[in-house]
mmCIF file of C-alpha atoms in Angstrom:
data_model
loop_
_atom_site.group_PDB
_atom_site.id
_atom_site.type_symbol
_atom_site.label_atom_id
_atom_site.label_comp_id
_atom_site.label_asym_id
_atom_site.label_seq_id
_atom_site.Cartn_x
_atom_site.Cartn_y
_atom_site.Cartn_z
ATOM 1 C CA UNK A 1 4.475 -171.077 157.963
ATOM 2 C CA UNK A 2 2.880 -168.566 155.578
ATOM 3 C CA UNK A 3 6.233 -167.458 153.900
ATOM 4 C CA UNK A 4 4.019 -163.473 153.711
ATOM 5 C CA UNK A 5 0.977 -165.198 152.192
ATOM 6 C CA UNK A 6 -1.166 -165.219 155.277
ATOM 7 C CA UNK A 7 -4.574 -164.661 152.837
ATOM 8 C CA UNK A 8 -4.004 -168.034 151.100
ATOM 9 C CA UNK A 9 -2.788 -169.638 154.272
ATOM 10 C CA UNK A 10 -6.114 -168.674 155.774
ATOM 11 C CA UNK A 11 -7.836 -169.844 153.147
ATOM 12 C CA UNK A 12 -6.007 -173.489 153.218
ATOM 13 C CA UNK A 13 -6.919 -173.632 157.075
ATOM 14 C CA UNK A 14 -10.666 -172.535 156.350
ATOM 15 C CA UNK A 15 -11.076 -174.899 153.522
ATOM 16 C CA UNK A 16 -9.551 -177.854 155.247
ATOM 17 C CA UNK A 17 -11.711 -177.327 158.632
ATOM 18 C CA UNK A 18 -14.907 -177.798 156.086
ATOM 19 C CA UNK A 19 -13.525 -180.762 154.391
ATOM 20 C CA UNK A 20 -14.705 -184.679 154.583
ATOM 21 C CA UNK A 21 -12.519 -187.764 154.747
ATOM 22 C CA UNK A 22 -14.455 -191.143 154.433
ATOM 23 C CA UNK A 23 -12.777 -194.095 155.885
ATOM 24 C CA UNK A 24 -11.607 -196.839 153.780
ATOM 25 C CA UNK A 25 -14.750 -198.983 152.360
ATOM 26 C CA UNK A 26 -16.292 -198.230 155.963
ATOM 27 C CA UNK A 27 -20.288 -196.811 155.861
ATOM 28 C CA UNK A 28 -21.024 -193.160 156.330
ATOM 29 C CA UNK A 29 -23.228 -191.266 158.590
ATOM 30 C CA UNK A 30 -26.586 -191.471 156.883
ATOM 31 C CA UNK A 31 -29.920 -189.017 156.863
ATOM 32 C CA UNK A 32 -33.281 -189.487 155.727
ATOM 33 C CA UNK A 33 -33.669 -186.012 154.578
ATOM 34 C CA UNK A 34 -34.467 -185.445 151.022
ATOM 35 C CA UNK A 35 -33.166 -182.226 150.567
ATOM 36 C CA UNK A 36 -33.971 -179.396 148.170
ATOM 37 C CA UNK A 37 -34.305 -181.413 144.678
ATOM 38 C CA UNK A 38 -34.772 -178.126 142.672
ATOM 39 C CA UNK A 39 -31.419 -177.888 140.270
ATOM 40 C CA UNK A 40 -30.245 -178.785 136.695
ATOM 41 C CA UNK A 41 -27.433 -181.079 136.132
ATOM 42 C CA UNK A 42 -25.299 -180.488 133.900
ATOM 43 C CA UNK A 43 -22.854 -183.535 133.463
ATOM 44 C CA UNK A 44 -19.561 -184.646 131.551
ATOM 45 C CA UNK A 45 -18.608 -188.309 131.016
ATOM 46 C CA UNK A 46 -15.383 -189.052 129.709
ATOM 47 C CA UNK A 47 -13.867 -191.934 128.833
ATOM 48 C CA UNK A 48 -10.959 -194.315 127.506
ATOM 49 C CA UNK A 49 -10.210 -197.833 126.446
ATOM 50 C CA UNK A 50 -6.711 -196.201 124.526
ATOM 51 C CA UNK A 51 -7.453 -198.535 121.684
ATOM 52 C CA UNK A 52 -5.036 -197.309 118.837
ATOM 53 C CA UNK A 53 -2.142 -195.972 121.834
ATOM 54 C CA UNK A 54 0.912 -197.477 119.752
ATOM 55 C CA UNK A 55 2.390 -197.373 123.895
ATOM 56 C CA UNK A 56 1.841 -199.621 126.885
ATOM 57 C CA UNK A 57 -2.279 -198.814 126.786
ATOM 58 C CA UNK A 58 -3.044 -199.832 123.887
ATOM 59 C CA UNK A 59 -1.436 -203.326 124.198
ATOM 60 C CA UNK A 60 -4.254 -204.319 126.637
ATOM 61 C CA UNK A 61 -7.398 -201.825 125.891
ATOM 62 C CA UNK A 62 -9.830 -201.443 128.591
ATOM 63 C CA UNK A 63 -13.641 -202.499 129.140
ATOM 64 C CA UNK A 64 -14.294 -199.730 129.788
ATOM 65 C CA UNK A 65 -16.641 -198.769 127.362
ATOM 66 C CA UNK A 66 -19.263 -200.427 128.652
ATOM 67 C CA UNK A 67 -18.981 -198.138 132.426
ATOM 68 C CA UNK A 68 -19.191 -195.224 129.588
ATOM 69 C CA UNK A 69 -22.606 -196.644 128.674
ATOM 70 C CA UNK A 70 -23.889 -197.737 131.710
ATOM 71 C CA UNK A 71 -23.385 -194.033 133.188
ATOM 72 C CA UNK A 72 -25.045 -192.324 129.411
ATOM 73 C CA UNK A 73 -27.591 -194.237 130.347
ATOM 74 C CA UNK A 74 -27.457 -193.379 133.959
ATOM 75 C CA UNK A 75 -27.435 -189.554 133.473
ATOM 76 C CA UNK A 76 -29.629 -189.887 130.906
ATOM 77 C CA UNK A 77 -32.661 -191.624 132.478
ATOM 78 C CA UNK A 78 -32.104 -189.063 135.567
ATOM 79 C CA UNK A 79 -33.296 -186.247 133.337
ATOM 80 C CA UNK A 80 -29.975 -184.053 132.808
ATOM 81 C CA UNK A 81 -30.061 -180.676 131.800
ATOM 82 C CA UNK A 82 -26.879 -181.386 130.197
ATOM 83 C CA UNK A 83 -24.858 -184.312 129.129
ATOM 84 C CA UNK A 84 -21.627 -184.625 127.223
ATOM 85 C CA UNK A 85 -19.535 -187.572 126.245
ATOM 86 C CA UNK A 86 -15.621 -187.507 124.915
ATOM 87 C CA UNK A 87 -14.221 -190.921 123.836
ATOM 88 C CA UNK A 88 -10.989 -191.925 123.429
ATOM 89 C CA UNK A 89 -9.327 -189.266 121.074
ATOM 90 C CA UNK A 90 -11.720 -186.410 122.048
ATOM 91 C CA UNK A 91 -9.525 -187.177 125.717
ATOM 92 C CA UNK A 92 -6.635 -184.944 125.298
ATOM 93 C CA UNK A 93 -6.095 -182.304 128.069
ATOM 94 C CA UNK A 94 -7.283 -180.038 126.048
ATOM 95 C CA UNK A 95 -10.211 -181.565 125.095
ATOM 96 C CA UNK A 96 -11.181 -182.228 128.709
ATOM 97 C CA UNK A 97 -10.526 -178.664 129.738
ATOM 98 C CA UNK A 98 -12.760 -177.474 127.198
ATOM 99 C CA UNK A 99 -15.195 -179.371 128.029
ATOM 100 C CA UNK A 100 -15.111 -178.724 131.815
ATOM 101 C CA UNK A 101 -15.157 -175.183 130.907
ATOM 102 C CA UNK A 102 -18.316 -175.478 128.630
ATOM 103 C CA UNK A 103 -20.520 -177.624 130.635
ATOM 104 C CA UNK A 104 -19.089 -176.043 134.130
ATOM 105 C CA UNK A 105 -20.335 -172.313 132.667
ATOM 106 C CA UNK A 106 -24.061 -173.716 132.331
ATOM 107 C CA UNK A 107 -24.575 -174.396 135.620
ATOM 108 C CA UNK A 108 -26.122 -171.526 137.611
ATOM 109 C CA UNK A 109 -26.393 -171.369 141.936
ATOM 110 C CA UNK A 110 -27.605 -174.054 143.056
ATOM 111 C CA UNK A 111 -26.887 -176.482 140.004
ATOM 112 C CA UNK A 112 -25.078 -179.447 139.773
ATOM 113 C CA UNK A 113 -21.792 -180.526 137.816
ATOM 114 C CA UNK A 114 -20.906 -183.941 137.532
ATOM 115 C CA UNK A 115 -17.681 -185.133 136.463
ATOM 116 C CA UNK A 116 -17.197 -188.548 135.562
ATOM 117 C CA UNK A 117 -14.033 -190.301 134.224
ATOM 118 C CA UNK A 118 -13.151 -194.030 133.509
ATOM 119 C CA UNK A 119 -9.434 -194.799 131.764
ATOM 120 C CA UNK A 120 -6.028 -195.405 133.225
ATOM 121 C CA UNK A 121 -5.093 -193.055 136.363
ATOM 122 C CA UNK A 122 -1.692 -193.066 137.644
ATOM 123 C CA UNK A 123 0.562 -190.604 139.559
ATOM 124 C CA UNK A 124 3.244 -187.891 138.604
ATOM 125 C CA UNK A 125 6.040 -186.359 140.883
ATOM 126 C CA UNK A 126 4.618 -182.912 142.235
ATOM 127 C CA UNK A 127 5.639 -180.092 139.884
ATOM 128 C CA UNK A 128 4.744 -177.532 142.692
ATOM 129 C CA UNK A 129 5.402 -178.583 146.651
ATOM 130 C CA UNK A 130 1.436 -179.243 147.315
ATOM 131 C CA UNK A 131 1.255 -182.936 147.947
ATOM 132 C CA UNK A 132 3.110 -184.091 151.152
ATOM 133 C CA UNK A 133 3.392 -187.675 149.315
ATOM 134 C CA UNK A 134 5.356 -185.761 146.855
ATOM 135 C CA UNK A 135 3.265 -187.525 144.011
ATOM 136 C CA UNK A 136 0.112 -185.809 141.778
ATOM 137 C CA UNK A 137 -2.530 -188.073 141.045
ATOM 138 C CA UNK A 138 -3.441 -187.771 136.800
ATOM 139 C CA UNK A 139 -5.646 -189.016 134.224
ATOM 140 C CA UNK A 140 -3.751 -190.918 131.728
ATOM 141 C CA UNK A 141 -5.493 -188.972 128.768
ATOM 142 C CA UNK A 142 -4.160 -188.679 125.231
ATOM 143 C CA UNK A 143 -2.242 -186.646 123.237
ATOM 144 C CA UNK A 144 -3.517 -184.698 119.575
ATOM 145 C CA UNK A 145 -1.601 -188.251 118.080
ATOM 146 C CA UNK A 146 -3.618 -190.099 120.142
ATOM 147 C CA UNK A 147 -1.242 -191.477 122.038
ATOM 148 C CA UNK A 148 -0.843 -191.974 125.967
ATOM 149 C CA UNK A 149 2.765 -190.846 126.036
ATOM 150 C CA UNK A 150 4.790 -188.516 126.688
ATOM 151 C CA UNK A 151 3.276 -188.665 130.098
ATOM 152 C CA UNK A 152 4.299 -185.316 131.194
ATOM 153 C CA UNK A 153 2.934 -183.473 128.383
ATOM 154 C CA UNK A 154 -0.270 -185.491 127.975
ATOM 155 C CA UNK A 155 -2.047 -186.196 131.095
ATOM 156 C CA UNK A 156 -4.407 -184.157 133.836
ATOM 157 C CA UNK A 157 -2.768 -183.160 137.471
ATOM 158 C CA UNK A 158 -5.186 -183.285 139.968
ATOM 159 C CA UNK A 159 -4.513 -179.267 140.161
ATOM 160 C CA UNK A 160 -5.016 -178.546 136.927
ATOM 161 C CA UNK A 161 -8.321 -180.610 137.009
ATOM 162 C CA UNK A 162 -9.677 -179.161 140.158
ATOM 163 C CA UNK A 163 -8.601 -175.648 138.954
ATOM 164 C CA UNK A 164 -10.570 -176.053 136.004
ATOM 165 C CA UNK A 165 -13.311 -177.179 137.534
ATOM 166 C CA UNK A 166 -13.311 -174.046 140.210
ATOM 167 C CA UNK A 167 -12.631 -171.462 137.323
ATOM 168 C CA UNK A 168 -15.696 -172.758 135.413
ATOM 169 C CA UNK A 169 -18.001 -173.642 138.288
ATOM 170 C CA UNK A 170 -20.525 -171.013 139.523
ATOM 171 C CA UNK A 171 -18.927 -170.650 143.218
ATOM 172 C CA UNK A 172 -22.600 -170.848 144.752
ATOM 173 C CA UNK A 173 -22.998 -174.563 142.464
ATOM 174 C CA UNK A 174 -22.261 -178.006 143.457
ATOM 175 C CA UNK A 175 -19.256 -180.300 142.638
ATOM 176 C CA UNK A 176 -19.474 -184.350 142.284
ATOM 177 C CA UNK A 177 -16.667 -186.162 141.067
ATOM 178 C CA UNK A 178 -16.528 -189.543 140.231
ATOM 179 C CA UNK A 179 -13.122 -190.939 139.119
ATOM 180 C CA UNK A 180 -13.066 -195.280 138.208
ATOM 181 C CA UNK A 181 -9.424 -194.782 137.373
ATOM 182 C CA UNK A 182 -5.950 -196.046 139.844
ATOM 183 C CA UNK A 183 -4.345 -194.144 141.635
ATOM 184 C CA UNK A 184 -7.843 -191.598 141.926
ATOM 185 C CA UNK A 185 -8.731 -190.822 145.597
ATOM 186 C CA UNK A 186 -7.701 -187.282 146.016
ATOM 187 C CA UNK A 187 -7.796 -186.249 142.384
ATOM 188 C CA UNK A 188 -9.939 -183.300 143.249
ATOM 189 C CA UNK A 189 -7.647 -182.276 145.569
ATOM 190 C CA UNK A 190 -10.368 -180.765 148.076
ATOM 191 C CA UNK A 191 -8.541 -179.654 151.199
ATOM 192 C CA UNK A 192 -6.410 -177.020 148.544
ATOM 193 C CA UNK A 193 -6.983 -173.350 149.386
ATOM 194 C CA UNK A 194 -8.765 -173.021 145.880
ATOM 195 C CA UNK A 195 -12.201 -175.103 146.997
ATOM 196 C CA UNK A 196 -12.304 -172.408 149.973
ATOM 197 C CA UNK A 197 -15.848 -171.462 150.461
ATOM 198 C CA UNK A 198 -17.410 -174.021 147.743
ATOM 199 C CA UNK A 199 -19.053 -177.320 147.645
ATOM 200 C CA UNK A 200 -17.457 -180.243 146.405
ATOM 201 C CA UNK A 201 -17.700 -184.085 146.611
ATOM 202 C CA UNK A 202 -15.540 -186.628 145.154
ATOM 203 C CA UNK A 203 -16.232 -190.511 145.161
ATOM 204 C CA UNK A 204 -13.391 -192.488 143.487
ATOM 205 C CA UNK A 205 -12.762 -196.109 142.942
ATOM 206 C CA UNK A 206 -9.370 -196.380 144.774
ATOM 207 C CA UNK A 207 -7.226 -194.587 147.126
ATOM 208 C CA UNK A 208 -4.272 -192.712 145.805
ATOM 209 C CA UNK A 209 -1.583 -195.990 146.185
ATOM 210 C CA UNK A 210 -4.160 -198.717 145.180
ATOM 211 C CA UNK A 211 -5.661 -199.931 141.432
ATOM 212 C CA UNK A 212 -9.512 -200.168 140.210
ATOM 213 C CA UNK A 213 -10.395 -203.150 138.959
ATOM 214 C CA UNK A 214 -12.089 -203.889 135.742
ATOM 215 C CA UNK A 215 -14.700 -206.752 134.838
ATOM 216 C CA UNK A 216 -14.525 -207.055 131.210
ATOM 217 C CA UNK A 217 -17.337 -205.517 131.332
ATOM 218 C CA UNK A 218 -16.639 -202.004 132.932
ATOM 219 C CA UNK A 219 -15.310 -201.070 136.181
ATOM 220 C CA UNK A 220 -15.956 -202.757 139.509
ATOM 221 C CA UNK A 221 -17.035 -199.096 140.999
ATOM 222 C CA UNK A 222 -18.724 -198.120 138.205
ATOM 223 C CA UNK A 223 -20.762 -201.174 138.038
ATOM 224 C CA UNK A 224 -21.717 -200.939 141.991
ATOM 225 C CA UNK A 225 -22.628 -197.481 141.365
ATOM 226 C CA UNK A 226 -25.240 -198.021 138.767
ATOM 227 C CA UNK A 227 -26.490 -201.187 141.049
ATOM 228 C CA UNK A 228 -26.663 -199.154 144.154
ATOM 229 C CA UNK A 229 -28.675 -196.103 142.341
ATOM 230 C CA UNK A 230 -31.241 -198.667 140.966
ATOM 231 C CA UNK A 231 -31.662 -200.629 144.212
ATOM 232 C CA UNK A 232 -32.393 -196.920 145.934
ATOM 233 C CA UNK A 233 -34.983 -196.343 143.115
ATOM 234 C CA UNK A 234 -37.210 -198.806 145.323
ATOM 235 C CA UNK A 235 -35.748 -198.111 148.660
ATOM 236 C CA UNK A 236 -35.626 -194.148 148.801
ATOM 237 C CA UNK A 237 -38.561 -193.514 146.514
ATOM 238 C CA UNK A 238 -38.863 -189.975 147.503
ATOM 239 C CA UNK A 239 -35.157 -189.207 147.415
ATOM 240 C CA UNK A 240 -31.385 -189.470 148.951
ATOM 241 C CA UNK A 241 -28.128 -188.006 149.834
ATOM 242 C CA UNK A 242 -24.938 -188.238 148.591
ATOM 243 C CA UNK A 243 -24.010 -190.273 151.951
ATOM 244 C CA UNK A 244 -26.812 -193.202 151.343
ATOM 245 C CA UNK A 245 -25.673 -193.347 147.713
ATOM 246 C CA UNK A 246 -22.499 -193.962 149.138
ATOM 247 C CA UNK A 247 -22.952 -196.349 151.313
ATOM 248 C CA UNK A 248 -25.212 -198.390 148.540
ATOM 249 C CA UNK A 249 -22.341 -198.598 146.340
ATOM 250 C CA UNK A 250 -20.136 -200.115 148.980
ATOM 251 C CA UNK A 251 -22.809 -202.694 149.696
ATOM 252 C CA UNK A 252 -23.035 -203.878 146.097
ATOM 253 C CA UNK A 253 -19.135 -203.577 145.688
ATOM 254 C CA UNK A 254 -19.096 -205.917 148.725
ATOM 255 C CA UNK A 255 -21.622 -208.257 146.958
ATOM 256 C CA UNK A 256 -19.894 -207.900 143.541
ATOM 257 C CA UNK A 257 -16.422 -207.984 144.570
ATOM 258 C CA UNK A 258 -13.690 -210.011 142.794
ATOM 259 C CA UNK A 259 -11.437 -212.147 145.174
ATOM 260 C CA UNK A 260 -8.471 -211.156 143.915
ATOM 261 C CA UNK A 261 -8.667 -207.782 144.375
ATOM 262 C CA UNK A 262 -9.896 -205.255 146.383
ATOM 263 C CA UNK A 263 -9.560 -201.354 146.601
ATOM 264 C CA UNK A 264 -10.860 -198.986 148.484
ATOM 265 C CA UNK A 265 -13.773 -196.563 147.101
ATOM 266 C CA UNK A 266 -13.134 -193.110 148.465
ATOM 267 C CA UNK A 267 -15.232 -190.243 149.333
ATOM 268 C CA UNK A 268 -13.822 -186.755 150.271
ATOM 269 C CA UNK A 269 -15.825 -183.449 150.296
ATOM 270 C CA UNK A 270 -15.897 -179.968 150.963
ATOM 271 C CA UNK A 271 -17.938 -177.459 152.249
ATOM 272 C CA UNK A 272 -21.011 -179.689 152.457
ATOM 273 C CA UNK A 273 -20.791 -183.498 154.413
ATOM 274 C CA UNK A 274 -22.404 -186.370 152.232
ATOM 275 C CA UNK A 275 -25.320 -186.050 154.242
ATOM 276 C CA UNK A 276 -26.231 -182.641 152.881
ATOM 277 C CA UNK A 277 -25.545 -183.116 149.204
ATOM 278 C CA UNK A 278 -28.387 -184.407 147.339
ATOM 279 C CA UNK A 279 -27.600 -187.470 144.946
ATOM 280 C CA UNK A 280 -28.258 -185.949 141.884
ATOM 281 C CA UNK A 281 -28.160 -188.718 139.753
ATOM 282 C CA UNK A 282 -31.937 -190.564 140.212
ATOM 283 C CA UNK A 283 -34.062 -191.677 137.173
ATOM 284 C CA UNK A 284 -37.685 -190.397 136.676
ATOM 285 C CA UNK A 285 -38.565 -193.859 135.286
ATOM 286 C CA UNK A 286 -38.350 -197.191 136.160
ATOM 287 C CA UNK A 287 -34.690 -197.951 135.930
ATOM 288 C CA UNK A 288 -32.322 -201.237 135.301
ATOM 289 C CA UNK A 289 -28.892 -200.133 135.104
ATOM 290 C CA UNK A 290 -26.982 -202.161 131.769
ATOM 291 C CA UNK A 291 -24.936 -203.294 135.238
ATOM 292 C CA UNK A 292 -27.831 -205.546 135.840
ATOM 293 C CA UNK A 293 -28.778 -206.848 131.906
ATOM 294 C CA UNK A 294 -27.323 -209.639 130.124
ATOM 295 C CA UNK A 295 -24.166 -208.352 127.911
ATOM 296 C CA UNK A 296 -24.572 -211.744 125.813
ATOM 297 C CA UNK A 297 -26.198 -210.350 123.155
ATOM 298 C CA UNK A 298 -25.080 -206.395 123.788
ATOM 299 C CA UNK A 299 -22.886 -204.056 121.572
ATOM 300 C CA UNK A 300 -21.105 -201.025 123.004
ATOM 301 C CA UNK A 301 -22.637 -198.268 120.982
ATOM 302 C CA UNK A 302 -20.156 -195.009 121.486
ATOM 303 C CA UNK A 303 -21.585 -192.175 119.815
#
């Protein structure tokens, strides 16, 4: 029922019919189209290992440091117009928000802006009556103490995140999302009345109920990520969609995978399926993702 809003209920309906639902670690409909490469990227990498949190994240920091490298390195060697890092302590909401409103305003029709987050994720009873599981999924960022907690006053809702995004966003750019947090697989909330008319992808390393794993040496998504773009470099020399990215990364999670765990990297979209969105993310140069070197002898160099 549209309780008199009938515009926004249109909206929902118009936004949802456009939107994309992967199933669970299963491939995706592939193309060999290239499609129009012709776009900046401008791209934000945030990240967490909450060392210093005097709470529950700090007694165990995360590796996840070195997923912060590997994707610098990653957006870096892939020729970004733009590319901003926040570490630890530069991850408070506001901080984030900022930052999703400065690098979001660069990009022009046509652009790209990529999100990309690795920290804790975890969920928050709905403050507004939009999630039917009752739950919003959130980054577990930090507070101006630099602490985790309190939870309620410190983290990212999905909605706020998404709205960000959408406020800063040129409506005529493109979206990508990439959460390796719990708890992440509709953090972008796409099928929301708000995405109406845009185009968005998110690829996540978990459903909304399930955990990402880490490897002491960054996350298991992250790492099959970075694998799967430098395996393409060789594969799809001339170029690939979102969709063959996607179904790389769940070949090299498969090949990767720890056997005691497993979760379920997500992709949801809107506006655009996989298959049309252009990966944006492909080095000019040779590339061998830190994924692939020997950490023996490597220092995580956040700066």
């Amino acid at each position: 029922q549209c309780d008199g809003r009938q515009e926004d209920c249109f909206k929902k309906v118009l936004c949802v019919r456009q939107t994309f639902e992967g199933e669970p670690n299963e491939d995706i409909d592939e193309t060999e189209e290239v499609g129009d490469t012709d776009f900046k990227v401008h791209m934000l990498i945030c990240g967490l290992d909450y060392t210093g949190d005097r709470n529950w994240a700090g007694q165990k920091p995360l590796d996840t440091g070195f997923a912060w490298q590997m994707m610098d390195q990653l957006a870096t060697a892939s020729g970004c117009e733009t590319v901003k890092k926040l570490w630890n302590t530069q991850c408070t909401k506001a901080g984030v928000l900022g930052a999703i409103e400065e690098v979001g305003s660069l990009c022009e029709a046509g652009d790209y802006f990529v999100f990309y987050y690795t920290g804790h994720g975890d969920r928050l009873p709905d403050d507004d009556g939009d999630e039917v599981s009752g739950m919003d999924s959130a980054m577990c960022l930090l507070g101006p103490d630099g602490q985790v907690e309190p939870r309620q006053s410190y983290w990212l809702r999905d909605d706020d995140f998404a709205q960000a995004i959408v406020d800063a966003v040129d409506a005529e750019a493109n979206v990508i999302v990439l959460a390796d947090c719990c708890h992440s697989g509709t953090i972008m909330d796409v099928a929301h009345s708000m995405w109406s008319g845009r185009r968005a992808l998110s690829i996540t390393g978990c459903s909304d109920k399930q955990t990402s794993a880490g490897t002491g040496k960054g996350g298991m998504f992250s790492r099959a990520l970075c694998r799967a773009v430098q395996d393409l470099q060789s594969e799809a020399e001339s170029g690939y969609m979102c969709s063959k990215l996607y179904n790389k990364t769940l070949a090299k999670y498969r090949e990767f995978k720890l056997p005691s765990h497993t979760q379920d990297i997500t992709i949801h979209g809107c506006g655009l399926m996989p298959n049309q969105f252009v990966w944006p993310l492909q080095p000019e140069e040779d590339f061998v993702t830190l994924a692939n070197t020997n950490y023996r002898d490597f220092e995580l160099n956040i700066s």
